[in-house]
Short mmCIF file of C-alpha atoms in Angstrom, two decimals:
data_model
loop_
_atom_site.label_atom_id
_atom_site.label_comp_id
_atom_site.label_asym_id
_atom_site.label_seq_id
_atom_site.Cartn_x
_atom_site.Cartn_y
_atom_site.Cartn_z
CA UNK A 1 -28.10 36.70 -2.40
CA UNK A 2 -28.63 40.48 -2.16
CA UNK A 3 -25.62 42.47 -1.08
CA UNK A 4 -27.78 44.31 1.47
CA UNK A 5 -30.33 42.39 3.49
CA UNK A 6 -33.81 43.73 4.21
CA UNK A 7 -33.07 43.95 7.91
CA UNK A 8 -29.92 46.00 7.30
CA UNK A 9 -31.79 48.24 4.86
CA UNK A 10 -34.51 49.02 7.41
CA UNK A 11 -31.94 49.93 10.08
CA UNK A 12 -30.11 52.23 7.68
CA UNK A 13 -33.32 53.88 6.37
CA UNK A 14 -34.51 54.65 9.88
CA UNK A 15 -31.23 56.40 10.67
CA UNK A 16 -31.32 58.26 7.31
CA UNK A 17 -34.85 59.52 8.09
CA UNK A 18 -33.63 60.69 11.46
CA UNK A 19 -30.65 62.55 9.99
CA UNK A 20 -32.79 64.09 7.19
CA UNK A 21 -35.34 65.44 9.70
CA UNK A 22 -32.53 67.30 11.49
CA UNK A 23 -31.56 69.08 8.25
CA UNK A 24 -34.46 71.37 7.32
CA UNK A 25 -32.84 72.79 4.17
CA UNK A 26 -31.59 69.81 2.09
CA UNK A 27 -32.51 66.91 4.28
CA UNK A 28 -35.26 65.58 2.06
CA UNK A 29 -33.08 65.77 -1.09
CA UNK A 30 -30.20 64.01 0.63
CA UNK A 31 -32.58 61.40 1.99
CA UNK A 32 -33.81 60.42 -1.46
CA UNK A 33 -30.24 60.20 -2.80
CA UNK A 34 -29.03 57.92 0.04
CA UNK A 35 -32.16 55.75 -0.05
CA UNK A 36 -31.64 55.31 -3.79
CA UNK A 37 -28.05 54.10 -3.21
CA UNK A 38 -29.17 51.69 -0.51
CA UNK A 39 -31.93 50.35 -2.75
CA UNK A 40 -29.32 49.72 -5.43
CA UNK A 41 -27.20 47.69 -3.00
CA UNK A 42 -30.26 45.72 -1.93
CA UNK A 43 -31.01 44.80 -5.55
CA UNK A 44 -27.45 43.70 -6.34
CA UNK A 45 -26.45 40.01 -5.96
CA UNK A 46 -23.06 38.92 -4.71
CA UNK A 47 -21.02 39.16 -1.57
CA UNK A 48 -22.37 41.19 1.32
CA UNK A 49 -21.53 44.90 1.23
CA UNK A 50 -18.66 45.84 3.50
CA UNK A 51 -18.77 48.50 6.20
CA UNK A 52 -16.93 50.99 4.00
CA UNK A 53 -19.26 50.40 1.07
CA UNK A 54 -22.29 51.11 3.27
CA UNK A 55 -20.57 54.15 4.78
CA UNK A 56 -19.90 55.56 1.28
CA UNK A 57 -23.65 55.74 0.61
CA UNK A 58 -24.24 58.45 3.23
CA UNK A 59 -20.94 59.89 4.57
CA UNK A 60 -21.02 62.97 2.32
CA UNK A 61 -24.68 63.81 2.88
CA UNK A 62 -25.02 62.85 6.55
CA UNK A 63 -21.63 63.14 8.31
CA UNK A 64 -23.43 62.91 11.67
CA UNK A 65 -24.74 59.39 10.85
CA UNK A 66 -24.81 57.23 13.98
CA UNK A 67 -21.93 54.73 14.21
CA UNK A 68 -24.07 52.56 16.44
CA UNK A 69 -26.72 52.34 13.74
CA UNK A 70 -24.02 51.56 11.12
CA UNK A 71 -22.64 48.68 13.25
CA UNK A 72 -26.15 47.33 13.77
CA UNK A 73 -26.77 47.39 10.02
CA UNK A 74 -23.47 45.67 9.24
CA UNK A 75 -24.25 42.95 11.78
CA UNK A 76 -27.70 42.49 10.31
CA UNK A 77 -26.23 42.24 6.83
CA UNK A 78 -25.31 38.53 7.43
CA UNK A 79 -27.17 35.15 7.32
CA UNK A 80 -29.20 34.54 10.48
CA UNK A 81 -27.17 31.41 11.60
CA UNK A 82 -25.64 28.08 10.60
CA UNK A 83 -28.47 27.06 8.33
CA UNK A 84 -28.56 30.50 6.87
CA UNK A 85 -24.90 30.10 5.98
CA UNK A 86 -25.59 26.70 4.49
CA UNK A 87 -28.44 28.11 2.43
CA UNK A 88 -26.26 31.01 1.36
CA UNK A 89 -23.47 28.68 0.29
CA UNK A 90 -25.99 26.55 -1.49
CA UNK A 91 -27.31 29.54 -3.37
CA UNK A 92 -23.78 30.33 -4.50
CA UNK A 93 -23.45 26.77 -5.74
CA UNK A 94 -26.69 27.25 -7.57
CA UNK A 95 -28.89 24.41 -6.31
CA UNK A 96 -30.02 22.28 -3.40
CA UNK A 97 -27.40 19.71 -4.50
CA UNK A 98 -24.77 22.26 -3.56
CA UNK A 99 -26.25 22.50 -0.06
CA UNK A 100 -26.17 18.72 0.33
CA UNK A 101 -22.60 18.63 -0.95
CA UNK A 102 -21.56 21.36 1.46
CA UNK A 103 -23.00 19.82 4.60
CA UNK A 104 -21.50 16.44 3.70
CA UNK A 105 -17.98 17.83 3.61
CA UNK A 106 -15.73 16.21 6.26
CA UNK A 107 -15.82 19.20 8.61
CA UNK A 108 -17.01 18.39 12.16
CA UNK A 109 -18.18 21.98 12.76
CA UNK A 110 -20.78 21.47 10.02
CA UNK A 111 -21.61 17.80 10.31
CA UNK A 112 -22.12 17.46 14.05
CA UNK A 113 -24.91 20.08 14.26
CA UNK A 114 -26.55 18.65 11.14
CA UNK A 115 -26.27 15.09 12.49
CA UNK A 116 -28.09 16.17 15.67
CA UNK A 117 -30.87 18.11 13.99
CA UNK A 118 -31.29 16.82 10.39
CA UNK A 119 -29.31 13.55 10.02
CA UNK A 120 -31.14 12.64 6.81
CA UNK A 121 -29.14 15.36 5.05
CA UNK A 122 -26.00 13.32 5.77
CA UNK A 123 -27.32 10.34 3.79
CA UNK A 124 -24.52 10.60 1.15
CA UNK A 125 -21.91 10.52 3.93
CA UNK A 126 -23.53 7.50 5.57
CA UNK A 127 -23.68 5.70 2.22
CA UNK A 128 -20.04 6.53 1.55
CA UNK A 129 -19.00 5.37 5.03
CA UNK A 130 -20.99 2.17 4.63
CA UNK A 131 -19.42 1.49 1.23
CA UNK A 132 -15.86 2.26 2.35
CA UNK A 133 -16.29 0.23 5.54
CA UNK A 134 -17.61 -2.82 3.72
CA UNK A 135 -14.93 -2.57 1.02
CA UNK A 136 -12.17 -2.13 3.59
CA UNK A 137 -13.24 -5.19 5.60
CA UNK A 138 -13.67 -7.34 2.47
CA UNK A 139 -10.34 -6.28 0.99
CA UNK A 140 -8.53 -6.86 4.28
CA UNK A 141 -9.89 -10.41 4.36
CA UNK A 142 -8.98 -11.02 0.71
CA UNK A 143 -5.48 -9.67 1.21
CA UNK A 144 -5.05 -11.80 4.34
CA UNK A 145 -6.05 -14.94 2.42
CA UNK A 146 -3.67 -14.16 -0.45
CA UNK A 147 -0.74 -13.41 1.84
CA UNK A 148 -1.10 -16.23 4.35
CA UNK A 149 -2.08 -18.92 1.82
CA UNK A 150 0.14 -17.85 -1.06
CA UNK A 151 1.48 -20.45 -3.48
CA UNK A 152 3.45 -18.14 -5.76
CA UNK A 153 4.94 -14.66 -5.81
CA UNK A 154 1.97 -13.52 -7.93
CA UNK A 155 -0.27 -14.03 -4.88
CA UNK A 156 1.80 -11.51 -2.96
CA UNK A 157 1.56 -9.03 -5.82
CA UNK A 158 -2.23 -9.35 -5.81
CA UNK A 159 -2.31 -9.27 -2.00
CA UNK A 160 -0.32 -6.03 -2.08
CA UNK A 161 -2.86 -4.49 -4.47
CA UNK A 162 -5.74 -5.58 -2.22
CA UNK A 163 -4.01 -4.21 0.89
CA UNK A 164 -3.45 -0.85 -0.79
CA UNK A 165 -7.11 -0.71 -1.86
CA UNK A 166 -8.17 -1.58 1.70
CA UNK A 167 -5.95 1.19 3.05
CA UNK A 168 -7.50 3.62 0.58
CA UNK A 169 -11.01 2.78 1.81
CA UNK A 170 -9.89 3.04 5.44
CA UNK A 171 -8.42 6.46 4.74
CA UNK A 172 -11.78 7.51 3.28
CA UNK A 173 -13.55 6.81 6.59
CA UNK A 174 -14.04 9.96 8.73
CA UNK A 175 -11.91 9.14 11.76
CA UNK A 176 -13.45 11.96 13.77
CA UNK A 177 -16.87 10.29 13.28
CA UNK A 178 -15.78 6.94 14.75
CA UNK A 179 -18.18 5.68 17.37
CA UNK A 180 -21.12 7.54 15.84
CA UNK A 181 -23.93 5.19 14.83
CA UNK A 182 -26.24 6.72 12.20
CA UNK A 183 -29.49 5.28 13.51
CA UNK A 184 -31.70 6.93 10.88
CA UNK A 185 -29.66 5.53 8.03
CA UNK A 186 -29.36 2.08 9.58
CA UNK A 187 -33.09 1.94 10.30
CA UNK A 188 -33.74 2.19 6.55
CA UNK A 189 -30.82 0.21 5.16
CA UNK A 190 -30.19 -2.34 7.91
CA UNK A 191 -26.45 -1.83 8.28
CA UNK A 192 -24.71 -4.34 10.50
CA UNK A 193 -21.64 -2.34 11.41
CA UNK A 194 -20.50 0.27 13.85
CA UNK A 195 -17.61 2.64 13.45
CA UNK A 196 -15.59 1.97 16.57
CA UNK A 197 -12.10 3.14 17.30
CA UNK A 198 -10.96 -0.38 18.23
CA UNK A 199 -12.33 -1.89 15.06
CA UNK A 200 -10.83 0.84 12.92
CA UNK A 201 -7.43 0.49 14.59
CA UNK A 202 -7.55 -3.31 14.23
CA UNK A 203 -8.21 -3.01 10.49
CA UNK A 204 -5.35 -0.56 10.09
CA UNK A 205 -3.03 -2.87 12.06
CA UNK A 206 -4.02 -5.79 9.85
CA UNK A 207 -3.21 -3.79 6.74
CA UNK A 208 0.10 -2.68 8.23
CA UNK A 209 0.94 -6.24 9.23
CA UNK A 210 0.17 -7.55 5.76
CA UNK A 211 2.21 -4.82 4.13
CA UNK A 212 5.16 -5.87 6.30
CA UNK A 213 4.56 -9.54 5.42
CA UNK A 214 4.34 -8.76 1.72
CA UNK A 215 7.56 -6.76 1.88
CA UNK A 216 9.33 -9.61 3.65
CA UNK A 217 7.97 -12.25 1.27
CA UNK A 218 8.81 -10.29 -1.88
CA UNK A 219 12.23 -9.40 -0.52
CA UNK A 220 12.85 -13.10 0.17
CA UNK A 221 11.86 -13.99 -3.41
CA UNK A 222 14.20 -11.32 -4.75
CA UNK A 223 16.99 -12.81 -2.64
CA UNK A 224 16.11 -16.31 -3.86
CA UNK A 225 16.22 -15.24 -7.52
CA UNK A 226 19.61 -13.62 -7.04
CA UNK A 227 21.02 -16.70 -5.28
CA UNK A 228 19.67 -19.02 -7.99
CA UNK A 229 21.36 -16.91 -10.65
CA UNK A 230 24.63 -16.98 -8.70
CA UNK A 231 24.37 -20.75 -8.28
CA UNK A 232 23.70 -21.29 -11.97
CA UNK A 233 26.59 -19.03 -12.94
CA UNK A 234 28.95 -20.84 -10.55
CA UNK A 235 28.08 -24.22 -12.09
CA UNK A 236 28.69 -22.89 -15.58
CA UNK A 237 31.97 -21.31 -14.51
CA UNK A 238 33.14 -24.61 -13.03
CA UNK A 239 32.19 -26.58 -16.13
CA UNK A 240 33.94 -24.09 -18.41
CA UNK A 241 37.01 -23.55 -16.20
CA UNK A 242 40.30 -24.31 -17.90
CA UNK A 243 42.72 -23.53 -15.11
CA UNK A 244 43.03 -24.45 -11.47
CA UNK A 245 42.49 -20.83 -10.44
CA UNK A 246 39.24 -20.65 -12.43
CA UNK A 247 37.94 -23.88 -10.92
CA UNK A 248 38.85 -22.74 -7.43
CA UNK A 249 37.00 -19.45 -7.96
CA UNK A 250 33.91 -21.26 -9.29
CA UNK A 251 33.98 -23.64 -6.31
CA UNK A 252 34.06 -20.72 -3.87
CA UNK A 253 31.12 -19.04 -5.65
CA UNK A 254 29.20 -22.32 -5.61
CA UNK A 255 29.68 -22.75 -1.86
CA UNK A 256 28.80 -19.08 -1.28
CA UNK A 257 25.50 -19.52 -3.14
CA UNK A 258 24.66 -22.55 -0.96
CA UNK A 259 25.39 -20.49 2.16
CA UNK A 260 23.10 -17.72 0.91
CA UNK A 261 20.26 -20.22 0.36
CA UNK A 262 20.52 -21.09 4.06
CA UNK A 263 20.06 -17.41 4.94
CA UNK A 264 16.64 -17.01 3.29
CA UNK A 265 14.00 -16.79 6.08
CA UNK A 266 12.46 -20.25 6.51
CA UNK A 267 9.03 -18.80 7.42
CA UNK A 268 8.62 -17.28 3.95
CA UNK A 269 7.32 -19.00 0.83
CA UNK A 270 10.68 -18.31 -0.79
CA UNK A 271 12.31 -20.04 2.18
CA UNK A 272 10.28 -23.20 1.50
CA UNK A 273 11.30 -23.08 -2.15
CA UNK A 274 14.90 -22.48 -1.13
CA UNK A 275 14.90 -25.73 0.88
CA UNK A 276 14.28 -27.74 -2.30
CA UNK A 277 16.87 -25.77 -4.23
CA UNK A 278 19.31 -26.20 -1.36
CA UNK A 279 18.99 -29.99 -1.37
CA UNK A 280 19.64 -30.16 -5.11
CA UNK A 281 22.57 -27.73 -4.85
CA UNK A 282 24.19 -29.66 -2.00
CA UNK A 283 23.70 -32.95 -3.84
CA UNK A 284 25.35 -31.56 -6.96
CA UNK A 285 28.12 -30.00 -4.90
CA UNK A 286 28.82 -33.28 -3.12
CA UNK A 287 28.81 -35.14 -6.42
CA UNK A 288 31.20 -32.56 -7.72
CA UNK A 289 33.32 -33.01 -4.58
CA UNK A 290 35.00 -36.19 -5.82
CA UNK A 291 35.57 -34.66 -9.22
CA UNK A 292 36.78 -31.48 -7.61
CA UNK A 293 39.18 -33.40 -5.39
CA UNK A 294 40.65 -35.15 -8.41
CA UNK A 295 40.80 -31.84 -10.24
CA UNK A 296 42.62 -30.22 -7.34
CA UNK A 297 45.13 -33.08 -7.23
CA UNK A 298 45.67 -32.85 -10.96
CA UNK A 299 45.99 -29.09 -10.78
CA UNK A 300 48.57 -29.39 -8.00
CA UNK A 301 50.61 -31.94 -9.94
CA UNK A 302 50.44 -29.86 -13.11
CA UNK A 303 51.49 -26.74 -11.22
CA UNK A 304 54.41 -28.64 -9.66
CA UNK A 305 55.44 -29.94 -13.08
CA UNK A 306 55.33 -26.39 -14.41
CA UNK A 307 57.72 -25.27 -11.69
CA UNK A 308 60.27 -27.94 -12.66
CA UNK A 309 59.80 -27.05 -16.32
CA UNK A 310 60.33 -23.37 -15.59
CA UNK A 311 63.56 -24.12 -13.72
CA UNK A 312 64.75 -26.31 -16.60
CA UNK A 313 63.92 -23.65 -19.18
CA UNK A 314 65.78 -20.96 -17.20
CA UNK A 315 68.84 -23.21 -16.81
CA UNK A 316 68.82 -23.96 -20.55
CA UNK A 317 69.17 -20.31 -21.55
CA UNK A 318 72.36 -18.99 -23.22
CA UNK A 319 73.98 -22.31 -24.20
CA UNK A 320 76.45 -23.96 -24.48
CA UNK A 321 76.59 -25.52 -21.06
CA UNK A 322 78.82 -28.12 -19.48
CA UNK A 323 77.64 -31.73 -19.37
CA UNK A 324 76.95 -31.44 -15.64
CA UNK A 325 74.53 -28.59 -16.25
CA UNK A 326 72.77 -30.45 -19.06
CA UNK A 327 72.41 -33.40 -16.72
CA UNK A 328 70.78 -31.13 -14.12
CA UNK A 329 68.45 -29.68 -16.78
CA UNK A 330 67.49 -33.18 -17.88
CA UNK A 331 66.72 -34.14 -14.30
CA UNK A 332 64.40 -31.11 -13.97
CA UNK A 333 62.50 -32.08 -17.11
CA UNK A 334 62.30 -35.64 -15.85
CA UNK A 335 60.88 -34.50 -12.49
CA UNK A 336 58.19 -32.54 -14.29
CA UNK A 337 57.39 -35.59 -16.43
CA UNK A 338 57.19 -37.80 -13.35
CA UNK A 339 54.59 -35.47 -11.79
CA UNK A 340 52.46 -35.50 -14.93
CA UNK A 341 52.57 -39.30 -15.16
CA UNK A 342 50.91 -39.51 -11.74
CA UNK A 343 47.64 -38.15 -13.18
CA UNK A 344 45.38 -41.06 -14.05
CA UNK A 345 43.22 -41.45 -17.15
CA UNK A 346 39.95 -40.94 -15.21
CA UNK A 347 41.14 -37.66 -13.70
CA UNK A 348 39.50 -34.46 -15.09
CA UNK A 349 42.97 -32.97 -15.59
CA UNK A 350 44.28 -35.91 -17.63
CA UNK A 351 44.08 -34.19 -21.03
CA UNK A 352 45.87 -31.09 -19.77
CA UNK A 353 48.52 -33.32 -18.22
CA UNK A 354 49.04 -35.22 -21.49
CA UNK A 355 49.50 -31.99 -23.41
CA UNK A 356 52.18 -30.85 -20.99
CA UNK A 357 53.70 -34.34 -20.90
CA UNK A 358 54.27 -34.36 -24.66
CA UNK A 359 55.91 -30.93 -24.48
CA UNK A 360 58.18 -31.87 -21.58
CA UNK A 361 59.26 -35.18 -23.12
CA UNK A 362 60.21 -33.35 -26.30
CA UNK A 363 62.28 -30.86 -24.31
CA UNK A 364 63.86 -33.72 -22.33
CA UNK A 365 64.85 -35.38 -25.60
CA UNK A 366 66.49 -32.19 -26.85
CA UNK A 367 68.32 -31.83 -23.56
CA UNK A 368 69.58 -35.40 -23.71
CA UNK A 369 70.86 -34.83 -27.25
CA UNK A 370 72.72 -31.73 -26.12
CA UNK A 371 74.09 -33.66 -23.14
CA UNK A 372 75.39 -36.50 -25.32
CA UNK A 373 76.88 -34.02 -27.77
CA UNK A 374 78.65 -32.25 -24.93
CA UNK A 375 79.99 -35.52 -23.51
CA UNK A 376 81.13 -36.90 -26.92
CA UNK A 377 82.75 -33.63 -27.92
CA UNK A 378 84.63 -33.32 -24.65
CA UNK A 379 85.80 -36.95 -25.01
CA UNK A 380 86.89 -36.37 -28.62
CA UNK A 381 88.88 -33.29 -27.67
CA UNK A 382 90.50 -35.14 -24.82
CA UNK A 383 91.47 -38.06 -27.09
CA UNK A 384 92.82 -35.63 -29.66
CA UNK A 385 95.00 -34.07 -27.02
CA UNK A 386 96.28 -37.52 -25.96
CA UNK A 387 97.14 -38.37 -29.56
CA UNK A 388 98.86 -35.05 -29.91
CA UNK A 389 101.08 -35.89 -26.92
CA UNK A 390 102.01 -39.21 -28.55
CA UNK A 391 102.69 -37.42 -31.80
CA UNK A 392 105.19 -35.20 -30.10
CA UNK A 393 107.11 -38.29 -28.98
CA UNK A 394 107.13 -39.74 -32.52
CA UNK A 395 108.36 -36.46 -33.99
CA UNK A 396 111.21 -36.44 -31.53
CA UNK A 397 112.09 -40.01 -32.57
CA UNK A 398 112.16 -38.89 -36.25
CA UNK A 399 109.47 -41.28 -37.58
CA UNK A 400 107.55 -39.02 -40.07
CA UNK A 401 105.42 -41.84 -41.60
CA UNK A 402 103.98 -42.69 -38.28
CA UNK A 403 103.57 -38.99 -37.49
CA UNK A 404 101.33 -38.33 -40.50
CA UNK A 405 99.10 -41.22 -39.53
CA UNK A 406 98.78 -39.99 -35.97
CA UNK A 407 98.14 -36.46 -37.18
CA UNK A 408 95.22 -37.68 -39.31
CA UNK A 409 93.75 -39.42 -36.28
CA UNK A 410 94.01 -36.17 -34.33
CA UNK A 411 92.25 -34.30 -37.12
CA UNK A 412 89.48 -36.93 -37.23
CA UNK A 413 88.91 -36.60 -33.48
CA UNK A 414 88.82 -32.80 -33.64
CA UNK A 415 86.36 -32.85 -36.55
CA UNK A 416 83.99 -35.01 -34.45
CA UNK A 417 83.57 -32.21 -31.89
CA UNK A 418 79.97 -30.89 -32.30
CA UNK A 419 79.18 -27.19 -32.83
CA UNK A 420 77.32 -25.61 -29.89
CA UNK A 421 79.35 -27.42 -27.28
CA UNK A 422 81.63 -25.82 -24.71
CA UNK A 423 84.77 -27.43 -26.24
CA UNK A 424 83.96 -26.56 -29.85
CA UNK A 425 85.89 -23.22 -29.95
CA UNK A 426 89.02 -24.85 -28.50
CA UNK A 427 88.73 -27.83 -30.85
CA UNK A 428 88.63 -25.49 -33.86
CA UNK A 429 91.91 -23.89 -32.84
CA UNK A 430 93.58 -27.32 -32.50
CA UNK A 431 92.04 -28.46 -35.78
CA UNK A 432 93.34 -25.45 -37.68
CA UNK A 433 96.85 -26.02 -36.31
CA UNK A 434 96.74 -29.76 -37.09
CA UNK A 435 95.66 -29.19 -40.70
CA UNK A 436 98.41 -26.64 -41.23
CA UNK A 437 100.97 -29.08 -39.83
CA UNK A 438 99.60 -31.83 -42.08
CA UNK A 439 100.05 -29.69 -45.17
CA UNK A 440 103.64 -28.92 -44.23
CA UNK A 441 104.49 -32.57 -43.70
CA UNK A 442 102.85 -33.66 -46.93
CA UNK A 443 104.99 -31.18 -48.92
CA UNK A 444 108.14 -32.57 -47.42
#
C-alpha cells in the first residue's frame, strides 16, 4: 500500500498550486520540488505517512500552507472504511488468505459486520465451530459413560482425558457468538445444531460435574490403596510380633485399617471394592480374635512371671543371705513358675512360656541349694557350739581322753559349714581355735 493515497495527493497538490501562484518569483520552482517529494511518498509502500512527514515536504518552501488542507489530506490518507482496512491488512499479509484469516479472528468488531454482509467469508469459523461443537458433545458423552459405568480406575483415567478434551473444544467455541445461527453455512452443510447459551452452559456443567466425580473416585481409590497397604502391614506385623507390646500395636493398626475401610465413600467404585475387602478383613480379624485373646492371656501371665522373677533376682543380689530370705526368694521363683505353667500347649505364647519356665526352674534349683546350704551350715555351727559347751564341762572334770574325742566332733561339725553362707566366717574362727586346742592337747 502506497504511503500517500491518490486522494491525499490531489488535495496536497491543489494547495501547493495555490501557494505557488501567490509567489511570483520562486513559486514555480518550489512547486516542482514539493510535487516531486509528494510523488516520492505516493510511490513508496509501507505505513501511511504521518502528519509531520507530509508537513516536511512543504514547510520550508510554503510556510503559509493551509492547515485545513493538511488535515484534509491526512484524513484522506487512510483506507475508506472497514473493508478497506481488511483489504489493507490482507495486503500486508500478502494474499487473500491473509484477509480470510483476519476476518475470522475472534473479534466481534470485525466478525459481526462481516456476518451481516458477507457471511460466506466466515466459513472457516463456522467449520471450526461445527467441529468443536460436535467434538465437545461427543467427548462429554464418552466421558459420562466412562465415569458413570466405570469398572476399574483406568476408566476414570480415560474419562478424565476425555473430559479435558471436551473442555478444550468448549473453550474453542466463541462464547460471544452463542445464539447466532449461521444459516448460509447450515444451508450447504446441513448442520443440526445451534449455539445456545443454555446448551453451552449445560455442557460446561456436565464437564465440571464429571471432573468433580473423577476427582472423588480417584481420591477414593488412593485412599483404598493406602488402607490396603496398612492392613497388609498390620497382618505381617502381628504374625512377626515377638512381644506382647508388638502384638498389641499390630492389633491396633489392624483395627484402625478396618475403620478406615468403613470411611471410604460407599457411592464410589472404590467404596464397592472396599466392601469386599472389609468383609475379608473383619473375618480374618475375628478369626484372629480367639488367637489374640489367648496371646493376650499368655502375654499377661508371662509379664506377671517376669515381675516375680525380677523381684527374686533383686533379692538374690549380694549374698550370703539368711535362710528366711532364701526361702522368700524361692517362693518368688515358684510364683513365677506357677504363672508360666498356666499357659496351655495350644496357646500361641506356649513356646515363650516354656523358655522362661526352664530358666526360672533352674534359678529356683540354685536358690533351693543355697537355702539348704544355709540351713545345714547354721545347724552345724549350732551343734558345734553345743559340743563345745559339753567339752568345757569335761575339761573341768579333768577327763582329757574324752575331751579330745569331743574336740574332734566339734572340728568335724565346723568343717561341714559351707562357704558362702552367713555363718561361714564365724565357723572359721571357731574352727581355727579348735584346731589349735587340738594340737596343744595332742602334744601333752
